[in-house]
Short mmCIF file of C-alpha atoms in Angstrom, two decimals:
data_model
loop_
_atom_site.label_atom_id
_atom_site.label_comp_id
_atom_site.label_asym_id
_atom_site.label_seq_id
_atom_site.Cartn_x
_atom_site.Cartn_y
_atom_site.Cartn_z
CA MET A 1 26.33 -12.52 25.82
CA ALA A 2 25.72 -13.29 29.46
CA ASN A 3 28.30 -10.82 30.63
CA ARG A 4 27.48 -8.13 28.14
CA SER A 5 23.80 -8.05 28.94
CA GLY A 6 24.52 -7.88 32.62
CA ALA A 7 21.29 -9.62 33.29
CA ALA A 8 22.47 -13.09 34.03
CA GLN A 9 24.04 -12.26 37.35
CA ARG A 10 21.70 -10.21 39.52
CA PRO A 11 22.95 -7.93 42.31
CA ASN A 12 21.21 -10.09 44.87
CA GLY A 13 23.15 -13.07 43.65
CA THR A 14 20.29 -14.97 42.02
CA GLN A 15 21.12 -16.31 38.63
CA GLY A 16 19.09 -15.08 35.72
CA LYS A 17 17.95 -17.12 32.78
CA ILE A 18 18.94 -16.36 29.23
CA CYS A 19 16.44 -17.36 26.58
CA GLN A 20 16.69 -17.13 22.83
CA PHE A 21 13.64 -16.89 20.62
CA LYS A 22 13.11 -16.77 16.90
CA LEU A 23 10.64 -14.08 15.85
CA VAL A 24 9.34 -13.36 12.37
CA LEU A 25 7.67 -10.23 10.99
CA LEU A 26 5.03 -10.69 8.33
CA GLY A 27 2.68 -8.33 6.53
CA GLU A 28 1.95 -6.49 3.30
CA SER A 29 4.65 -4.44 1.58
CA ALA A 30 5.32 -0.97 3.03
CA VAL A 31 3.32 -1.38 6.25
CA GLY A 32 6.47 -0.73 8.28
CA LYS A 33 7.92 -4.13 9.20
CA SER A 34 11.54 -3.07 8.68
CA SER A 35 10.87 0.26 10.37
CA LEU A 36 9.50 -1.47 13.48
CA VAL A 37 12.61 -3.66 13.64
CA LEU A 38 14.94 -0.71 13.06
CA ARG A 39 13.22 1.21 15.86
CA PHE A 40 13.39 -1.77 18.21
CA VAL A 41 16.96 -2.79 17.42
CA LYS A 42 18.67 0.56 16.78
CA GLY A 43 16.22 3.16 18.04
CA GLN A 44 16.19 4.79 14.63
CA PHE A 45 13.58 5.74 12.06
CA HIS A 46 14.04 6.51 8.37
CA GLU A 47 11.25 8.22 6.47
CA TYR A 48 12.27 6.18 3.44
CA GLN A 49 13.14 2.67 4.56
CA GLU A 50 14.58 0.51 1.77
CA SER A 51 12.29 -2.26 0.55
CA THR A 52 13.39 -5.63 1.90
CA ILE A 53 14.37 -8.26 -0.64
CA GLY A 54 14.08 -11.83 0.65
CA ALA A 55 14.53 -11.18 4.34
CA ALA A 56 16.78 -9.37 6.78
CA PHE A 57 18.16 -10.85 9.97
CA LEU A 58 18.73 -8.87 13.17
CA THR A 59 19.02 -9.57 16.87
CA GLN A 60 18.05 -7.68 19.98
CA THR A 61 18.13 -8.53 23.66
CA VAL A 62 15.60 -7.39 26.25
CA CYS A 63 15.61 -7.88 30.00
CA LEU A 64 12.49 -9.10 31.70
CA ASP A 65 12.56 -9.57 35.47
CA ASP A 66 15.17 -12.26 36.00
CA THR A 67 15.33 -13.31 32.38
CA THR A 68 17.36 -12.05 29.47
CA VAL A 69 15.48 -12.62 26.25
CA LYS A 70 17.42 -12.61 23.01
CA PHE A 71 15.29 -12.18 19.92
CA GLU A 72 16.55 -13.49 16.60
CA ILE A 73 14.42 -11.47 14.23
CA TRP A 74 13.56 -12.31 10.65
CA ASP A 75 12.16 -9.31 8.83
CA THR A 76 10.57 -10.61 5.64
CA ALA A 77 9.75 -9.09 2.25
CA GLY A 78 6.15 -7.99 1.97
CA GLN A 79 5.41 -8.27 -1.72
CA GLU A 80 2.97 -11.09 -2.43
CA ARG A 81 5.31 -12.88 -4.83
CA TYR A 82 7.87 -13.41 -2.04
CA HIS A 83 5.22 -15.39 -0.18
CA SER A 84 6.60 -18.76 -1.28
CA LEU A 85 9.81 -18.01 0.64
CA ALA A 86 8.00 -17.09 3.88
CA PRO A 87 7.55 -20.58 5.41
CA MET A 88 11.29 -21.02 5.92
CA TYR A 89 11.22 -17.96 8.17
CA TYR A 90 8.13 -18.75 10.26
CA ARG A 91 8.79 -22.47 10.47
CA GLY A 92 10.15 -23.10 13.95
CA ALA A 93 9.57 -19.48 15.01
CA GLN A 94 8.36 -19.06 18.58
CA ALA A 95 6.83 -15.66 17.88
CA ALA A 96 5.45 -13.62 15.03
CA ILE A 97 4.43 -10.02 14.61
CA VAL A 98 1.88 -9.59 11.86
CA VAL A 99 1.89 -5.96 10.79
CA TYR A 100 -0.70 -3.86 8.98
CA ASP A 101 -0.98 -0.16 8.21
CA ILE A 102 -3.92 1.51 10.02
CA THR A 103 -4.37 3.85 7.05
CA ASN A 104 -4.90 1.00 4.60
CA GLN A 105 -7.77 -1.46 4.92
CA ASP A 106 -6.27 -3.90 2.38
CA THR A 107 -3.21 -4.42 4.56
CA PHE A 108 -5.49 -5.43 7.45
CA GLY A 109 -7.09 -8.06 5.24
CA ARG A 110 -3.64 -9.30 4.29
CA ALA A 111 -2.68 -9.45 7.97
CA LYS A 112 -5.67 -11.70 8.64
CA THR A 113 -4.50 -14.01 5.85
CA TRP A 114 -1.07 -14.21 7.48
CA VAL A 115 -2.61 -15.00 10.86
CA LYS A 116 -4.63 -17.82 9.28
CA GLU A 117 -1.55 -19.21 7.59
CA LEU A 118 0.42 -19.11 10.85
CA GLN A 119 -2.41 -20.81 12.75
CA ARG A 120 -2.48 -23.54 10.14
CA GLN A 121 1.19 -24.03 9.36
CA ALA A 122 3.45 -22.56 12.03
CA SER A 123 4.24 -24.13 15.38
CA PRO A 124 1.01 -24.66 17.37
CA THR A 125 2.51 -22.81 20.34
CA ILE A 126 3.62 -19.76 18.36
CA VAL A 127 2.87 -16.43 20.04
CA ILE A 128 1.31 -14.09 17.51
CA ALA A 129 1.09 -10.33 17.92
CA LEU A 130 -0.87 -8.05 15.65
CA ALA A 131 0.62 -4.58 15.13
CA GLY A 132 -1.45 -1.77 13.64
CA ASN A 133 1.42 0.42 12.55
CA LYS A 134 1.58 4.09 11.48
CA GLN A 135 -0.46 5.19 14.49
CA ASP A 136 1.07 8.65 13.99
CA LEU A 137 -1.17 8.88 10.90
CA ALA A 138 -4.35 8.25 12.93
CA ASN A 139 -6.08 11.17 11.19
CA LYS A 140 -5.96 9.07 7.99
CA ARG A 141 -7.14 5.96 9.78
CA MET A 142 -9.04 3.34 7.76
CA VAL A 143 -8.94 0.50 10.26
CA GLU A 144 -10.73 1.15 13.55
CA PHE A 145 -8.91 0.23 16.75
CA GLU A 146 -11.95 -1.67 18.05
CA GLU A 147 -12.27 -3.71 14.88
CA ALA A 148 -8.69 -4.90 15.14
CA GLN A 149 -8.94 -5.43 18.91
CA THR A 150 -12.04 -7.62 18.46
CA TYR A 151 -10.33 -9.62 15.74
CA ALA A 152 -7.24 -10.06 17.93
CA ASP A 153 -9.33 -11.17 20.93
CA GLU A 154 -11.23 -13.69 18.84
CA ASN A 155 -7.97 -15.17 17.61
CA GLY A 156 -5.97 -15.03 20.82
CA LEU A 157 -3.47 -12.50 19.49
CA LEU A 158 -1.61 -9.80 21.32
CA PHE A 159 -2.60 -6.48 19.81
CA MET A 160 -1.20 -2.97 19.86
CA GLU A 161 -1.26 0.02 17.60
CA THR A 162 2.31 1.08 17.03
CA SER A 163 4.32 3.83 15.42
CA ALA A 164 7.84 3.13 14.29
CA LYS A 165 8.10 6.87 13.63
CA THR A 166 7.27 8.05 17.17
CA ALA A 167 8.37 4.79 18.83
CA LEU A 168 4.88 4.34 20.31
CA ASN A 169 4.41 0.80 21.64
CA VAL A 170 7.38 -0.57 19.69
CA ASN A 171 9.41 -1.82 22.64
CA ASP A 172 6.13 -2.64 24.38
CA ILE A 173 4.96 -5.08 21.75
CA PHE A 174 8.26 -6.97 21.80
CA LEU A 175 8.20 -6.98 25.61
CA ALA A 176 4.61 -8.21 25.64
CA ILE A 177 5.68 -11.07 23.40
CA ALA A 178 8.68 -11.81 25.61
CA LYS A 179 6.34 -11.98 28.62
CA LYS A 180 4.01 -14.37 26.89
CA LEU A 181 6.71 -16.75 25.70
CA PRO A 182 7.26 -19.79 27.88
CA LYS A 183 10.51 -19.36 29.75
CA TYR A 184 10.13 -21.36 32.86
CA ASP A 185 9.74 -24.91 31.74
CA GLN A 186 12.75 -25.27 29.52
CA ASN A 187 15.16 -26.91 31.89
CA GLN A 188 13.41 -30.20 31.46
CA GLY A 189 15.36 -31.26 28.45
CA GLN A 190 12.93 -29.97 25.87
CA SER A 191 14.33 -27.74 23.24
CA GLY A 192 12.23 -28.43 20.22
CA GLN A 193 9.54 -26.49 18.44
CA GLY A 194 7.82 -23.76 20.35
CA GLN A 195 10.43 -23.69 23.06
CA GLY A 196 12.89 -20.90 23.59
CA ARG A 197 16.38 -22.11 24.07
CA ARG A 198 17.74 -21.59 27.52
CA LEU A 199 21.42 -20.95 27.59
CA ALA A 200 23.47 -21.83 30.63
CA GLU A 201 25.82 -19.25 32.07
CA GLY A 202 28.79 -18.80 29.75
CA ASP A 203 27.22 -20.93 27.07
CA GLN A 204 27.46 -19.11 23.77
CA GLY A 205 25.16 -21.52 22.09
CA ALA A 206 27.95 -23.79 21.02
CA LYS A 207 26.59 -26.90 22.66
CA THR A 208 23.22 -26.83 21.04
CA PRO A 209 23.79 -25.44 17.57
CA GLY A 210 20.73 -24.15 15.83
CA ASN A 211 18.32 -25.74 18.23
CA CYS A 212 15.70 -23.07 17.96
CA CYS A 213 16.36 -22.29 14.37
CA LYS A 214 15.28 -25.39 12.55
CA MET B 1 41.21 10.62 -6.47
CA ALA B 2 42.45 11.04 -2.91
CA GLN B 3 39.18 12.71 -2.12
CA THR B 4 36.99 9.82 -3.22
CA MET B 5 39.27 7.32 -1.52
CA TYR B 6 38.55 8.81 1.86
CA SER B 7 35.04 9.98 1.17
CA LYS B 8 32.18 8.43 3.10
CA VAL B 9 30.43 7.76 -0.19
CA ASP B 10 31.76 5.68 -3.04
CA GLU B 11 32.31 6.75 -6.64
CA TYR B 12 28.64 6.11 -7.43
CA GLY B 13 27.20 8.08 -4.51
CA PHE B 14 26.54 5.17 -2.15
CA GLU B 15 27.33 5.46 1.53
CA ARG B 16 30.08 3.13 2.59
CA PRO B 17 29.24 0.60 5.28
CA THR B 18 29.91 1.69 8.86
CA ASN B 19 32.72 -0.82 9.32
CA PHE B 20 34.37 0.10 6.01
CA ASP B 21 38.13 -0.39 5.98
CA TYR B 22 39.41 2.88 4.47
CA LYS B 23 43.07 1.90 4.70
CA LEU B 24 42.51 -1.34 2.84
CA HIS B 25 40.43 0.51 0.27
CA ALA B 26 43.10 3.15 -0.26
CA GLU B 27 45.74 0.49 -0.84
CA PHE B 28 43.52 -1.26 -3.33
CA MET B 29 42.53 1.93 -5.15
CA GLU B 30 46.13 2.98 -5.65
CA LYS B 31 46.70 -0.22 -7.58
CA TYR B 32 43.27 -0.30 -9.22
CA MET B 33 43.54 3.23 -10.62
CA ARG B 34 46.54 2.10 -12.65
CA THR B 35 44.54 -0.90 -13.86
CA LEU B 36 41.66 1.36 -14.91
CA VAL B 37 43.96 3.66 -16.87
CA ARG B 38 45.62 0.71 -18.57
CA ARG B 39 42.28 -0.89 -19.45
CA ALA B 40 40.89 2.38 -20.81
CA GLN B 41 43.91 2.61 -23.11
CA ARG B 42 43.41 -0.95 -24.30
CA TRP B 43 39.72 -0.34 -25.00
CA SER B 44 40.60 2.74 -27.03
CA THR B 45 42.57 0.54 -29.42
CA LEU B 46 39.39 -1.25 -30.51
CA LYS B 47 38.45 0.19 -33.87
CA GLY B 48 35.78 -0.03 -36.50
CA LYS B 49 32.04 -0.39 -36.82
CA ASN B 50 32.02 -3.89 -35.33
CA LYS B 51 34.34 -3.20 -32.45
CA TYR B 52 31.84 -4.40 -29.83
CA VAL B 53 30.78 -7.54 -31.67
CA LYS B 54 31.10 -10.62 -29.47
CA ASN B 55 34.32 -12.55 -29.94
CA ASN B 56 36.98 -14.06 -27.72
CA LYS B 57 38.98 -10.87 -27.59
CA LEU B 58 36.00 -8.75 -26.55
CA ARG B 59 35.01 -11.34 -23.95
CA ARG B 60 38.49 -11.15 -22.46
CA PHE B 61 38.26 -7.36 -22.46
CA VAL B 62 34.85 -7.45 -20.76
CA ARG B 63 36.10 -9.84 -18.08
CA LYS B 64 38.87 -7.37 -17.31
CA GLY B 65 36.32 -4.60 -16.90
CA VAL B 66 34.44 -2.22 -19.21
CA PRO B 67 35.46 1.44 -18.72
CA LEU B 68 32.69 3.38 -17.00
CA ASP B 69 32.09 5.76 -19.91
CA LEU B 70 31.70 2.84 -22.34
CA ARG B 71 29.37 0.75 -20.20
CA SER B 72 26.10 1.98 -21.77
CA ILE B 73 27.13 1.22 -25.31
CA VAL B 74 29.02 -2.00 -24.55
CA TRP B 75 26.24 -3.38 -22.34
CA MET B 76 23.66 -2.54 -25.03
CA GLN B 77 25.72 -4.34 -27.66
CA VAL B 78 26.91 -7.47 -25.89
CA SER B 79 23.55 -8.14 -24.19
CA GLU B 80 21.76 -7.61 -27.49
CA ALA B 81 19.51 -5.02 -25.88
CA GLN B 82 20.42 -2.97 -28.93
CA VAL B 83 18.90 -5.67 -31.15
CA LEU B 84 15.71 -5.63 -29.06
CA LYS B 85 15.57 -1.87 -29.32
CA ASP B 86 16.16 -1.79 -33.07
CA ALA B 87 13.58 -4.52 -33.68
CA SER B 88 10.90 -2.90 -31.53
CA PRO B 89 8.05 -1.42 -33.59
CA ALA B 90 7.58 1.34 -31.02
CA ASN B 91 10.36 3.36 -29.47
CA TYR B 92 10.72 3.67 -25.71
CA TYR B 93 8.98 7.01 -25.48
CA ASN B 94 5.97 5.69 -27.38
CA ILE B 95 5.78 2.64 -25.14
CA ARG B 96 6.05 4.95 -22.14
CA LYS B 97 3.12 7.06 -23.34
CA THR B 98 0.69 4.16 -23.14
CA GLN B 99 -1.49 4.35 -20.09
CA ILE B 100 -1.06 1.61 -17.55
CA ASN B 101 -4.34 0.42 -16.16
CA ASN B 102 -3.09 -1.37 -13.08
CA PRO B 103 -3.38 1.13 -10.21
CA ALA B 104 -2.14 -1.32 -7.55
CA LEU B 105 1.05 -1.91 -9.49
CA ILE B 106 1.64 1.78 -10.06
CA GLU B 107 0.99 2.46 -6.41
CA MET B 108 3.61 -0.09 -5.38
CA ILE B 109 6.20 1.38 -7.73
CA LYS B 110 5.38 4.87 -6.41
CA ILE B 111 5.96 3.67 -2.86
CA ASP B 112 9.22 1.94 -3.71
CA VAL B 113 10.91 4.64 -5.82
CA PRO B 114 11.67 7.07 -2.97
CA ARG B 115 12.87 4.20 -0.81
CA THR B 116 15.34 2.89 -3.37
CA PHE B 117 18.84 4.04 -2.46
CA PRO B 118 17.47 6.75 -0.14
CA ASP B 119 21.03 7.46 1.07
CA ASN B 120 22.62 7.73 -2.36
CA ILE B 121 23.73 11.33 -2.85
CA ASN B 122 22.79 11.26 -6.54
CA PHE B 123 19.22 10.24 -5.80
CA ILE B 124 19.03 12.82 -3.01
CA SER B 125 20.38 15.71 -5.09
CA GLN B 126 18.92 14.92 -8.52
CA GLU B 127 15.17 14.62 -8.36
CA TYR B 128 14.83 13.66 -12.00
CA LEU B 129 16.52 10.33 -11.23
CA SER B 130 13.50 9.25 -9.17
CA LYS B 131 11.17 10.31 -11.95
CA GLN B 132 13.24 8.34 -14.45
CA MET B 133 13.21 5.29 -12.19
CA PHE B 134 9.44 5.47 -11.95
CA ASN B 135 9.15 5.79 -15.74
CA VAL B 136 11.39 2.81 -16.44
CA LEU B 137 9.69 0.55 -13.90
CA ALA B 138 6.16 1.55 -14.89
CA THR B 139 6.90 1.22 -18.61
CA PHE B 140 8.51 -2.15 -18.06
CA ALA B 141 5.57 -3.33 -15.93
CA HIS B 142 3.15 -2.21 -18.60
CA GLN B 143 4.79 -4.10 -21.44
CA ASN B 144 5.49 -7.28 -19.45
CA SER B 145 2.39 -8.39 -17.58
CA GLU B 146 3.93 -11.71 -16.56
CA VAL B 147 6.46 -9.88 -14.40
CA GLY B 148 4.73 -6.57 -13.81
CA TYR B 149 6.70 -5.13 -10.94
CA CYS B 150 8.90 -7.25 -8.70
CA GLN B 151 10.62 -5.67 -5.72
CA GLY B 152 14.31 -5.84 -6.51
CA LEU B 153 13.93 -4.47 -10.02
CA ASN B 154 13.94 -1.04 -8.39
CA TYR B 155 17.53 -1.56 -7.26
CA ILE B 156 18.66 -2.86 -10.64
CA THR B 157 16.99 0.07 -12.40
CA GLY B 158 18.49 2.54 -9.93
CA LEU B 159 22.00 1.31 -10.57
CA LEU B 160 21.42 1.18 -14.33
CA LEU B 161 20.39 4.84 -14.23
CA LEU B 162 23.44 5.81 -12.19
CA VAL B 163 25.76 4.10 -14.66
CA THR B 164 24.13 4.89 -18.01
CA LYS B 165 22.65 8.27 -17.00
CA ASN B 166 20.02 7.52 -19.61
CA GLU B 167 16.40 6.51 -19.05
CA GLU B 168 15.88 4.88 -22.44
CA VAL B 169 19.09 2.82 -22.26
CA SER B 170 18.19 1.74 -18.71
CA PHE B 171 14.80 0.51 -19.91
CA TRP B 172 16.26 -1.66 -22.67
CA LEU B 173 18.94 -3.05 -20.39
CA LEU B 174 16.36 -3.88 -17.72
CA LYS B 175 14.20 -5.53 -20.36
CA VAL B 176 17.02 -7.66 -21.76
CA LEU B 177 18.07 -8.72 -18.27
CA VAL B 178 14.64 -9.76 -17.09
CA GLU B 179 13.33 -11.19 -20.34
CA ASN B 180 16.40 -12.73 -21.98
CA ILE B 181 19.38 -13.05 -19.68
CA LEU B 182 17.89 -14.14 -16.35
CA PRO B 183 15.52 -17.07 -15.90
CA LYS B 184 12.08 -16.35 -14.45
CA TYR B 185 13.28 -14.76 -11.20
CA SER B 186 10.83 -11.89 -11.14
CA VAL B 187 7.58 -13.48 -12.36
CA THR B 188 4.69 -13.65 -9.91
CA ASN B 189 5.58 -17.08 -8.53
CA MET B 190 9.35 -16.50 -8.81
CA SER B 191 9.70 -19.98 -10.26
CA GLY B 192 13.13 -19.33 -11.76
CA LEU B 193 14.47 -18.20 -8.39
CA LEU B 194 13.25 -21.34 -6.61
CA VAL B 195 14.86 -23.51 -9.30
CA ASP B 196 18.17 -21.65 -9.19
CA LEU B 197 18.31 -21.92 -5.39
CA ASP B 198 18.19 -25.71 -5.85
CA VAL B 199 20.77 -25.51 -8.63
CA LEU B 200 23.06 -23.55 -6.33
CA ASP B 201 22.67 -26.19 -3.65
CA GLU B 202 23.74 -28.92 -6.05
CA LEU B 203 26.66 -26.89 -7.38
CA VAL B 204 27.91 -26.22 -3.84
CA ALA B 205 27.57 -29.91 -2.97
CA ARG B 206 29.73 -30.85 -5.95
CA PHE B 207 32.15 -28.02 -5.49
CA ASP B 208 32.91 -28.24 -1.78
CA VAL B 209 31.37 -31.04 0.20
CA ASP B 210 32.60 -29.68 3.57
CA ILE B 211 30.85 -26.37 3.12
CA HIS B 212 27.71 -28.06 1.85
CA ARG B 213 27.61 -30.45 4.79
CA HIS B 214 28.18 -27.63 7.27
CA ILE B 215 25.40 -25.50 5.86
CA ARG B 216 23.05 -28.50 5.91
CA LYS B 217 24.03 -29.25 9.49
CA ILE B 218 23.22 -25.74 10.62
CA GLY B 219 20.03 -25.93 8.62
CA MET B 220 20.28 -22.76 6.58
CA PRO B 221 18.14 -22.62 3.44
CA TRP B 222 20.15 -20.91 0.68
CA ALA B 223 17.33 -18.44 0.10
CA MET B 224 18.10 -16.79 3.44
CA VAL B 225 21.41 -15.40 2.25
CA THR B 226 21.33 -15.64 -1.53
CA THR B 227 17.92 -14.28 -2.61
CA LYS B 228 19.51 -10.87 -3.18
CA TRP B 229 22.28 -12.45 -5.26
CA PHE B 230 19.73 -13.54 -7.82
CA ILE B 231 17.12 -10.80 -7.46
CA CYS B 232 19.39 -7.76 -7.16
CA LEU B 233 22.41 -9.23 -8.98
CA PHE B 234 24.62 -8.50 -5.94
CA CYS B 235 23.55 -4.88 -5.78
CA GLU B 236 23.60 -3.85 -2.08
CA VAL B 237 25.36 -7.15 -1.34
CA LEU B 238 28.86 -6.39 -2.63
CA PRO B 239 30.76 -3.10 -3.13
CA THR B 240 29.43 -1.11 -6.11
CA GLU B 241 32.59 -1.39 -8.20
CA THR B 242 32.60 -5.18 -7.73
CA VAL B 243 28.91 -5.29 -8.68
CA LEU B 244 29.51 -3.39 -11.91
CA ARG B 245 32.41 -5.65 -12.86
CA ILE B 246 30.05 -8.61 -12.30
CA TRP B 247 27.36 -6.93 -14.41
CA ASP B 248 29.87 -6.46 -17.26
CA CYS B 249 30.11 -10.25 -17.43
CA ILE B 250 26.41 -10.96 -16.82
CA PHE B 251 25.51 -8.79 -19.81
CA TYR B 252 28.06 -10.62 -21.95
CA GLU B 253 27.95 -14.20 -20.67
CA GLY B 254 24.59 -14.52 -18.95
CA SER B 255 23.21 -15.81 -15.68
CA LYS B 256 25.85 -18.48 -15.08
CA ILE B 257 28.05 -15.64 -13.85
CA ILE B 258 25.79 -15.41 -10.77
CA PHE B 259 26.78 -18.96 -9.85
CA ARG B 260 30.46 -18.28 -10.54
CA VAL B 261 30.35 -15.29 -8.20
CA GLY B 262 28.36 -17.20 -5.58
CA LEU B 263 30.66 -20.21 -5.54
CA THR B 264 33.73 -17.97 -5.42
CA LEU B 265 32.32 -16.00 -2.47
CA ILE B 266 31.60 -19.23 -0.63
CA LYS B 267 35.01 -20.72 -1.34
CA LEU B 268 36.92 -17.58 -0.38
CA HIS B 269 35.13 -17.62 2.98
CA LYS B 270 35.36 -21.32 3.62
CA THR B 271 37.30 -20.97 6.89
CA GLU B 272 34.86 -18.39 8.24
CA ILE B 273 31.84 -20.45 7.18
CA LEU B 274 33.12 -23.65 8.79
CA ARG B 275 33.92 -21.75 11.98
CA THR B 276 30.25 -20.78 12.51
CA LYS B 277 28.30 -22.80 15.02
CA GLU B 278 24.77 -21.61 14.59
CA LEU B 279 22.42 -20.00 12.13
CA SER B 280 22.80 -16.42 13.33
CA GLU B 281 26.59 -16.63 13.05
CA LEU B 282 26.35 -18.12 9.59
CA ILE B 283 24.01 -15.36 8.40
CA THR B 284 26.37 -12.73 9.80
CA CYS B 285 29.29 -14.42 8.07
CA PHE B 286 27.54 -14.07 4.70
CA LYS B 287 26.57 -10.47 5.46
CA ASP B 288 30.19 -9.57 6.24
CA MET B 289 31.53 -10.90 2.95
CA ARG B 290 31.33 -7.46 1.34
CA ASN B 291 34.07 -6.17 3.63
CA HIS B 292 36.61 -8.83 2.82
CA LYS B 293 39.83 -7.95 1.08
CA GLU B 294 39.25 -10.49 -1.67
CA VAL B 295 35.88 -8.95 -2.51
CA ILE B 296 36.95 -5.30 -2.36
CA ASP B 297 39.80 -6.08 -4.75
CA CYS B 298 37.31 -6.46 -7.59
CA HIS B 299 39.97 -6.99 -10.24
CA GLN B 300 41.44 -10.01 -8.48
CA PHE B 301 37.93 -11.16 -7.56
CA MET B 302 36.91 -11.22 -11.23
CA ILE B 303 40.00 -13.28 -12.07
CA ASN B 304 38.98 -15.65 -9.28
CA ILE B 305 35.42 -16.16 -10.47
CA PHE B 306 36.76 -17.65 -13.69
CA LYS B 307 39.34 -19.77 -11.90
CA ILE B 308 37.99 -20.97 -8.56
CA PRO B 309 34.65 -22.60 -9.51
CA GLY B 310 36.12 -24.49 -12.47
CA SER B 311 33.92 -25.18 -15.45
CA ILE B 312 30.23 -24.21 -15.49
CA THR B 313 28.86 -24.54 -19.00
CA ASP B 314 25.57 -23.26 -20.33
CA ASN B 315 24.56 -26.82 -21.18
CA GLU B 316 25.22 -28.11 -17.70
CA LEU B 317 23.32 -25.22 -16.16
CA GLN B 318 20.44 -25.84 -18.53
CA ARG B 319 20.36 -29.52 -17.57
CA LEU B 320 20.29 -28.68 -13.85
CA ARG B 321 17.55 -26.11 -14.33
CA ILE B 322 15.39 -28.64 -16.14
CA LYS B 323 16.04 -31.20 -13.42
CA TYR B 324 14.98 -28.83 -10.65
CA SER B 325 12.01 -27.36 -12.53
CA LYS B 326 10.62 -30.88 -12.47
CA THR B 327 11.22 -31.17 -8.72
CA GLN B 328 9.61 -27.79 -8.19
CA ASN B 329 6.55 -28.87 -10.12
CA GLN B 330 6.19 -31.93 -7.96
CA ARG B 331 6.18 -29.89 -4.73
#
């Protein structure tokens, strides 16, 4: 990974860090969770994205200054009845994107419920981002930008309106999360909840199996 | 046949995965075509009014694969969907006529229909298939309020329609699956799924302690990789032909087949599973199972599912399900 990303060894000779974070996407069915991930990971968009059963797992790496951030992404099923399976995906996650559809007020209410559940049950240091997706359909908007921004501010969430279709703010929201995640205090022997795992050069994760995934 | 062998879509109109091994597939198909011809001949020797009545001979035949053109009728008979249909006071089209007064449910089905198998050439080219899928799901939801609509049923219904090419037959087969054959996987709290995930864990522990220990060590909950096994009955998990061979047996022998398939998949990939060092590798290992030689060779795979896991009786499965329903209730 270190060699492939090209980020670990900088031209000026300083050694970059490689961090791995677990990120979970939550939100009502059909708000665009899988589409956001597909856009972020493969740069693609499908008008008809298959409904996710259980959850899908994907990874993507981003470079941020001197750090390479590898996201392990859990894209979960949105239908309410799959809710009982959700804790296994957000438990131990360092970041979450809670998604709603700006053209559907109910999905915003559902997003708030997810945020509450994360605040209560996920890691206390989890970084939560709120994504108002389908910004390309702003002419059918039912959730005002200001309303969501106020809610996000009150709850200490990152917030962006996104469009998986046009790619608006998709990379940005993942980057904003990467920036907010703690990356600089991990070489002190902590690798538990809420901490990204720092990998040493050449370390493929073999020495600390599943550290960030419990 | 040469054309389908090298086509980018399979015999049922599904796109093959990007890393599909065409050479391996061609080798398998050459052999499998002969099997299919031989089996079709054997099936044609069954005679009489009661030719699809359950008995040891028919079970053996079903395990060796039901010919595609007989699947509708054989599935209807051996699953007893035909009995349900005959006993129903209203026929499908009358049930369908009844108005459903749950707009949220209908809305969700409407959203999911166009995004079920969006890449399947049959669903792309034949618009009526989407209409039929909506009808089956909405009618089912209307007559079963405990389940209503559960995401996953769309995939099962889609494949039923592709195989049976008949909306009414698909409805009765969906109904018999959800209401009689499978435990409560699709109900609003998915209780049957949670129980069977625990049952699977115990079966794996008994069956192969190394694999069980390794999966525990990495900390992977079974739900992460097996939810689709139970909910979609391996649809979109394994190659279509393998899925249909599995469905032949599920319709005849019931939900224990899911565990047989699951345990066989795990055992066949033991080396790969034990080689994984972290969660992401383990997940990828499970995802890649569909491309393995042993899985693509569905005929051999079906022989294996009755050999590798050893005995799994209905009674034993029942006992385990009761045991874990109690644990679930205590949580």
